[in-house]
XYZ file of C-alpha atoms in Angstrom:
276
model
C 105.509 124.286 173.666
C 101.930 122.142 172.467
C 100.647 123.061 168.777
C 97.151 124.505 169.255
C 94.620 122.448 166.883
C 93.843 123.752 163.517
C 89.391 125.257 162.939
C 87.575 124.159 160.033
C 88.896 126.554 157.541
C 92.789 127.514 159.536
C 96.005 126.743 156.691
C 98.154 124.608 158.124
C 101.529 126.474 158.433
C 103.207 124.307 155.739
C 99.621 126.545 153.288
C 101.964 128.709 152.298
C 100.165 131.569 149.836
C 101.987 131.100 147.481
C 102.094 127.242 147.925
C 98.325 127.361 147.494
C 98.461 129.729 144.468
C 100.877 127.671 143.180
C 98.247 124.859 143.312
C 95.047 126.961 142.219
C 97.780 128.220 139.007
C 99.266 124.613 138.701
C 95.252 123.069 138.137
C 93.781 125.275 135.725
C 97.127 124.805 133.653
C 96.656 121.738 134.223
C 92.334 122.452 132.552
C 93.764 124.552 129.923
C 96.648 122.137 128.499
C 93.983 119.255 128.233
C 91.339 121.995 127.037
C 94.269 122.737 124.491
C 95.106 119.106 123.697
C 90.950 117.908 123.288
C 90.900 120.023 120.325
C 94.016 117.962 118.428
C 91.494 114.533 119.100
C 90.509 113.429 116.045
C 86.748 113.206 116.267
C 85.202 110.263 114.590
C 81.535 110.206 113.216
C 79.081 106.848 113.865
C 78.793 105.239 110.409
C 76.449 102.360 110.022
C 77.886 100.641 106.726
C 81.873 99.319 105.718
C 83.789 101.799 103.935
C 83.727 99.328 101.401
C 80.371 99.736 101.089
C 80.517 104.075 100.142
C 83.009 103.156 97.968
C 81.878 100.942 95.657
C 78.629 100.226 92.961
C 76.424 98.861 95.257
C 74.672 98.002 92.877
C 76.136 95.619 90.696
C 78.314 93.775 93.341
C 81.690 93.197 90.920
C 83.969 91.075 92.464
C 87.849 91.611 90.353
C 90.744 89.347 91.367
C 94.079 90.700 90.212
C 96.337 88.229 90.055
C 100.732 88.198 89.746
C 102.353 86.176 88.460
C 106.498 86.145 88.443
C 107.675 83.788 85.310
C 110.712 82.210 84.967
C 112.309 84.091 82.466
C 113.450 81.155 79.934
C 108.928 80.052 80.108
C 107.625 83.567 79.251
C 106.873 82.308 75.572
C 105.284 79.178 76.606
C 103.452 80.666 80.083
C 101.769 83.655 77.171
C 100.349 79.948 74.847
C 99.795 78.029 77.836
C 97.520 81.105 78.530
C 96.068 82.460 75.076
C 94.794 78.575 75.219
C 92.696 77.840 78.406
C 91.828 81.393 79.940
C 89.538 82.330 76.496
C 87.356 79.378 77.630
C 86.605 79.607 80.466
C 85.545 84.211 79.791
C 84.034 82.781 76.430
C 81.875 79.687 78.733
C 78.880 81.132 80.290
C 78.780 78.566 82.790
C 81.545 80.371 84.746
C 80.192 83.430 86.146
C 83.784 84.727 85.294
C 84.927 86.802 82.342
C 88.266 87.967 81.575
C 88.914 92.145 82.110
C 92.755 91.398 80.448
C 96.288 89.556 80.803
C 99.339 91.165 80.173
C 102.833 91.068 80.743
C 105.310 94.050 82.994
C 107.244 96.111 79.287
C 109.072 97.923 82.408
C 108.881 97.151 86.088
C 108.953 93.532 87.353
C 109.573 92.317 84.633
C 109.013 88.990 83.123
C 105.531 89.518 85.257
C 101.761 88.509 83.744
C 99.416 90.309 85.482
C 95.697 89.255 85.096
C 92.440 90.741 86.457
C 88.992 88.981 86.667
C 85.525 90.063 87.538
C 83.261 88.033 89.148
C 79.823 89.562 88.305
C 77.734 88.400 91.754
C 80.405 89.175 93.785
C 81.996 86.253 96.273
C 78.861 83.672 95.468
C 80.592 83.927 91.723
C 84.085 83.518 92.934
C 83.060 80.779 95.050
C 80.748 79.190 92.026
C 83.542 79.217 89.981
C 86.066 78.543 92.125
C 84.380 74.867 93.218
C 83.610 74.628 89.271
C 86.767 74.665 87.936
C 88.099 72.545 90.408
C 86.062 69.839 88.295
C 87.080 71.468 84.515
C 90.100 68.331 83.706
C 91.724 70.915 81.674
C 91.940 73.672 84.080
C 93.501 71.528 85.942
C 96.179 69.955 84.061
C 97.004 73.983 82.845
C 97.628 74.733 86.865
C 99.804 72.050 86.652
C 101.697 72.855 82.703
C 101.664 76.360 84.679
C 103.322 75.346 88.040
C 106.256 74.509 86.142
C 106.901 77.295 84.816
C 106.280 80.318 87.839
C 109.005 81.637 90.381
C 106.524 82.547 92.383
C 102.538 83.903 93.091
C 100.225 86.246 94.111
C 96.401 87.936 94.384
C 94.132 90.190 95.419
C 90.346 90.678 95.373
C 89.316 93.486 94.685
C 86.352 95.741 94.144
C 85.612 99.081 91.764
C 85.318 102.816 93.103
C 81.871 103.952 92.021
C 83.599 107.171 90.344
C 84.652 104.762 88.259
C 83.619 103.811 84.470
C 83.564 99.144 84.312
C 86.806 98.336 82.709
C 85.067 97.214 78.933
C 87.258 96.114 76.556
C 88.737 97.998 73.778
C 90.319 97.851 69.846
C 94.570 98.424 70.694
C 97.285 98.172 70.289
C 97.747 100.513 73.235
C 99.751 99.624 76.056
C 98.840 100.063 80.257
C 99.892 101.150 82.930
C 98.427 99.810 86.092
C 99.638 102.577 88.982
C 99.648 100.390 92.681
C 99.145 103.008 95.895
C 99.228 101.180 99.160
C 98.075 103.901 101.729
C 97.657 105.024 105.187
C 96.382 102.620 107.203
C 92.157 104.855 107.709
C 92.955 107.189 104.572
C 90.853 105.068 101.902
C 87.597 107.267 101.914
C 90.009 110.724 102.032
C 91.603 109.372 99.265
C 88.449 108.429 97.459
C 87.402 111.452 97.884
C 89.277 113.693 96.712
C 89.651 111.098 93.133
C 86.186 111.208 92.714
C 86.365 114.955 91.631
C 89.575 114.202 90.428
C 88.827 111.425 88.207
C 87.069 114.463 85.460
C 90.771 115.868 84.247
C 91.517 111.811 83.927
C 88.377 111.186 80.841
C 89.799 113.638 77.581
C 91.806 111.298 75.671
C 89.477 108.211 77.237
C 92.854 106.533 79.271
C 90.697 105.716 81.871
C 90.249 102.248 82.272
C 88.917 101.228 85.904
C 90.868 101.992 89.333
C 90.002 99.521 92.047
C 90.580 98.969 96.406
C 92.123 96.022 98.089
C 89.208 93.555 99.754
C 91.158 90.724 99.894
C 95.516 90.411 100.430
C 97.297 93.632 100.759
C 94.459 96.137 102.420
C 94.357 99.737 101.404
C 96.067 98.960 98.061
C 94.651 100.914 95.580
C 94.762 100.628 91.654
C 94.504 103.266 88.725
C 94.724 101.144 85.445
C 95.452 103.833 82.520
C 95.326 103.273 78.425
C 97.377 105.165 75.855
C 98.709 104.636 72.625
C 101.943 104.343 73.384
C 104.804 106.162 75.667
C 105.139 109.650 74.518
C 101.672 109.626 74.088
C 101.401 109.137 77.990
C 103.696 111.956 78.600
C 101.752 114.084 76.416
C 98.338 113.623 78.547
C 100.106 113.744 82.237
C 101.253 116.843 81.703
C 98.345 118.174 79.876
C 96.215 117.605 83.408
C 98.514 119.896 84.881
C 96.971 122.549 83.179
C 93.802 121.997 83.761
C 93.016 124.327 86.828
C 92.840 122.642 90.720
C 94.909 118.814 89.380
C 97.496 120.440 91.422
C 95.570 120.591 93.949
C 94.662 115.922 94.110
C 97.914 115.055 94.175
C 98.520 118.558 96.892
C 96.272 116.509 99.653
C 96.617 113.163 98.691
C 100.685 112.780 98.388
C 100.166 112.053 101.890
C 97.768 109.714 101.591
C 99.860 106.841 100.367
C 103.047 104.948 101.999
C 104.955 103.246 98.421
C 103.452 103.295 94.604
C 104.150 102.069 92.358
C 104.216 101.334 88.160
C 104.072 98.640 85.540
C 103.785 100.048 81.765
C 102.266 96.623 80.568
C 101.528 94.525 76.954
C 98.051 93.145 76.360
C 98.656 89.000 75.355
C 96.510 87.531 72.328
C 94.531 86.366 74.731
C 93.161 90.644 75.853
C 89.393 91.487 75.316
C 91.997 95.328 77.339
C 94.360 95.860 73.708
């Protein structure tokens, strides 16, 4: 028996009303599912400036370098003496557009470690100028060669300072210093800065806040907070007291998920340190 040709608008025998209804339903579900998923798509606001420029003090253009030197245990005293003989002279010489902010030995944390923090007023051009001039400095060249015999390893980072932190300035001692370092999840630096711009007000009562920095070169999405205390008991009392201030617990609640890893060093200033 010959089949009858279908006219426009006719359904094929296999295209039952149930199948048509199912297809339409699935189409509606797919459309709704796509709309539902779109609610969770993170919108990216267009920016015309780098994140670093939004977080730092543009008008000052200070660049910082932090150095971590792991010293052979038997050489730590000689290493400190070598640094005391050379680093203050560079700090005091106006020929070099840099300043030694502080220099410490780690007390609790990674042992037999020295930490140096330098500031370059004028940013990257100042850093380049200092590097070029030090290459011509025979005393510094001899210092580096002698220093190399005492080290197990070394690393550094280039940092910018958060706009809402005070610039580190010399202070009288004796003090101990805590360097708290946070490795953030990529893409969360602006969020971190927004929370801490409000949070820093809770940590100023005992003048414990020294400086806040974030990395530009080296380990990225790294934040360093530098604090000063009279001793370990003062540190404990100060940190416990902040929990009594309304709003502090919210800062902790919202910033903890941004952190991948965190580290704390308790450091003792050396004789050459402007931060005593």
